[in-house]
JSON list of C-alpha atoms in Angstrom, two decimals:
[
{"chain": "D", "resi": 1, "resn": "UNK", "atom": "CA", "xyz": [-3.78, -18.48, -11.95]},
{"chain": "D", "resi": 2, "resn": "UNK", "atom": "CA", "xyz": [-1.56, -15.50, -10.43]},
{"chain": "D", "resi": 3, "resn": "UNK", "atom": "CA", "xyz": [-2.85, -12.18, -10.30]},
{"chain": "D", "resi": 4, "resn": "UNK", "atom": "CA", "xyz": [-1.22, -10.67, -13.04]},
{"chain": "D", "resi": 5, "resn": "UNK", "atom": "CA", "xyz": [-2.11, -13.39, -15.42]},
{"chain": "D", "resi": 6, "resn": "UNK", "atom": "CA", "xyz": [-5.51, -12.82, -14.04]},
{"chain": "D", "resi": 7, "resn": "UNK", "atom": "CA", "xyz": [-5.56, -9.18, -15.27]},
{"chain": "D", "resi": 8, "resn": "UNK", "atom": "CA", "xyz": [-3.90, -9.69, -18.46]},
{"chain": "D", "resi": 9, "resn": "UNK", "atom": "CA", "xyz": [-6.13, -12.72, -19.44]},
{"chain": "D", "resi": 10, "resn": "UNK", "atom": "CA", "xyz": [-9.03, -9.91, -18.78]},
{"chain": "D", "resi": 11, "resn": "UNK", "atom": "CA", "xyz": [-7.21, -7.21, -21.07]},
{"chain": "D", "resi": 12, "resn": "UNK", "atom": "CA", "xyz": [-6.82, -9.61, -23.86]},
{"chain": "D", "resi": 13, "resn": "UNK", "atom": "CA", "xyz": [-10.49, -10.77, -23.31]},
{"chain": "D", "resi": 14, "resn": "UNK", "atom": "CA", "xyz": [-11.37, -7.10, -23.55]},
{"chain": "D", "resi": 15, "resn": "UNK", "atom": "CA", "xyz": [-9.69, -6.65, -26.67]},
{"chain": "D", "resi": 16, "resn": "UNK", "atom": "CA", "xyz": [-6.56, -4.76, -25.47]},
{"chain": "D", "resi": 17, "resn": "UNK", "atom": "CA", "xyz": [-3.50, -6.05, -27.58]},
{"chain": "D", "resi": 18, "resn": "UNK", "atom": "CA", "xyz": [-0.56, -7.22, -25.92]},
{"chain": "D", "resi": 19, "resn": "UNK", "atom": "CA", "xyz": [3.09, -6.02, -27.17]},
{"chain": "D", "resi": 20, "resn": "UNK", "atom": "CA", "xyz": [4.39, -6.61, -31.01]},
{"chain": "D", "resi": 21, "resn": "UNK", "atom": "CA", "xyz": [4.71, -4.68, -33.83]},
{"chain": "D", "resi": 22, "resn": "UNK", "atom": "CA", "xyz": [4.21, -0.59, -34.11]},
{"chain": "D", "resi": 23, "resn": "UNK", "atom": "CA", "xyz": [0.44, 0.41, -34.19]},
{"chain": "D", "resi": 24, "resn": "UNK", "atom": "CA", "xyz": [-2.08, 2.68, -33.44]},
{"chain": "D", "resi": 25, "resn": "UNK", "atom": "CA", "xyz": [-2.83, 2.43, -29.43]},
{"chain": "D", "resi": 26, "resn": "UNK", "atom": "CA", "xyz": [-5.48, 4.53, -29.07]},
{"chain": "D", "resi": 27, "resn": "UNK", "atom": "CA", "xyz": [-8.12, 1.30, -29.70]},
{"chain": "D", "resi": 28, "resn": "UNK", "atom": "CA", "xyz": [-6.20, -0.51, -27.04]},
{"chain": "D", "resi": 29, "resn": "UNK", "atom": "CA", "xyz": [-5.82, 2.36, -24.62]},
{"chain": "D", "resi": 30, "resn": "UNK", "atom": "CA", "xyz": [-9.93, 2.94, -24.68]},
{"chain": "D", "resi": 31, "resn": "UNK", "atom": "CA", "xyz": [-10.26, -0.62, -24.53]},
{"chain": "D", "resi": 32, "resn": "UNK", "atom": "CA", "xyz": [-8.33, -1.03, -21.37]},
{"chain": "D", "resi": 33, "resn": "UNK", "atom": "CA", "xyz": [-9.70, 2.09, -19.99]},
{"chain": "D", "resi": 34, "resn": "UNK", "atom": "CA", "xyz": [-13.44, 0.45, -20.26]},
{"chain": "D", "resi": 35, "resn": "UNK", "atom": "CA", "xyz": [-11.98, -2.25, -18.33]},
{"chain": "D", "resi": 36, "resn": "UNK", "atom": "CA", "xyz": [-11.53, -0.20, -15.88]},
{"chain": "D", "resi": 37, "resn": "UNK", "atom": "CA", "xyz": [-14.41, 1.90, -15.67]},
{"chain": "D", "resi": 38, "resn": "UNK", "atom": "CA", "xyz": [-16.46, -0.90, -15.71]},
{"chain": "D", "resi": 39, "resn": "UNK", "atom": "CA", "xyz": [-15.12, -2.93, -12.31]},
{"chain": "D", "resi": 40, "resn": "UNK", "atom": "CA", "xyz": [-14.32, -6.25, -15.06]},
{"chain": "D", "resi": 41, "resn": "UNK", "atom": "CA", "xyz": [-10.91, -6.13, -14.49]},
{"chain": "D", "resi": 42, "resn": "UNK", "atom": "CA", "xyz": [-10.94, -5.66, -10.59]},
{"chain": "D", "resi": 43, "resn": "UNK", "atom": "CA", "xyz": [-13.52, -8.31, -10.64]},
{"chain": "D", "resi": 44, "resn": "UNK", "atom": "CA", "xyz": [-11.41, -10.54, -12.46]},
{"chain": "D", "resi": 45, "resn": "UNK", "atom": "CA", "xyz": [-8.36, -10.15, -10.73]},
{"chain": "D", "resi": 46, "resn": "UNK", "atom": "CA", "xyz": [-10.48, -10.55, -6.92]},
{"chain": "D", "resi": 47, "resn": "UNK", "atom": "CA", "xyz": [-11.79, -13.94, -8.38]},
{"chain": "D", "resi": 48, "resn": "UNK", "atom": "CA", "xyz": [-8.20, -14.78, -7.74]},
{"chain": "D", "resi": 49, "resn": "UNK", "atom": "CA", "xyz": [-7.29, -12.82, -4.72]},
{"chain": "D", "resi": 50, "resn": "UNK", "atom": "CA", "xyz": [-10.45, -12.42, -2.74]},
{"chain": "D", "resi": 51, "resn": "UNK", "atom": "CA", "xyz": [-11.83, -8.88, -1.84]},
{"chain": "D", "resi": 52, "resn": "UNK", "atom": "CA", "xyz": [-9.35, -6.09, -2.80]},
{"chain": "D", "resi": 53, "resn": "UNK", "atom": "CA", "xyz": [-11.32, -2.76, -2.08]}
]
């Protein structure tokens, strides 16, 4: 798996839509920004690459 499919396999896990029709983000954006917080989607993304930080 490449690294970007790696990350966006985790945002779609996480419940962040990917693109299509109009609709309210802001269920997405606090989705993604969980990710985030929470380490998941650099975790996710080093279980492809190794250590990043």
């Amino acid at each position: 798996m490449w690294r970007t499919a790696a990350a966006v396999a985790a945002a779609r896990a996480a419940g962040v839509g990917g693109p299509g029709r109009d609709r309210f983000l802001s269920p997405d954006l606090e989705a993604a920004a969980d990710l985030v917080a929470s380490g998941a989607l650099l975790e996710a993304v080093e279980q492809v690459t190794g250590p990043l930080a």
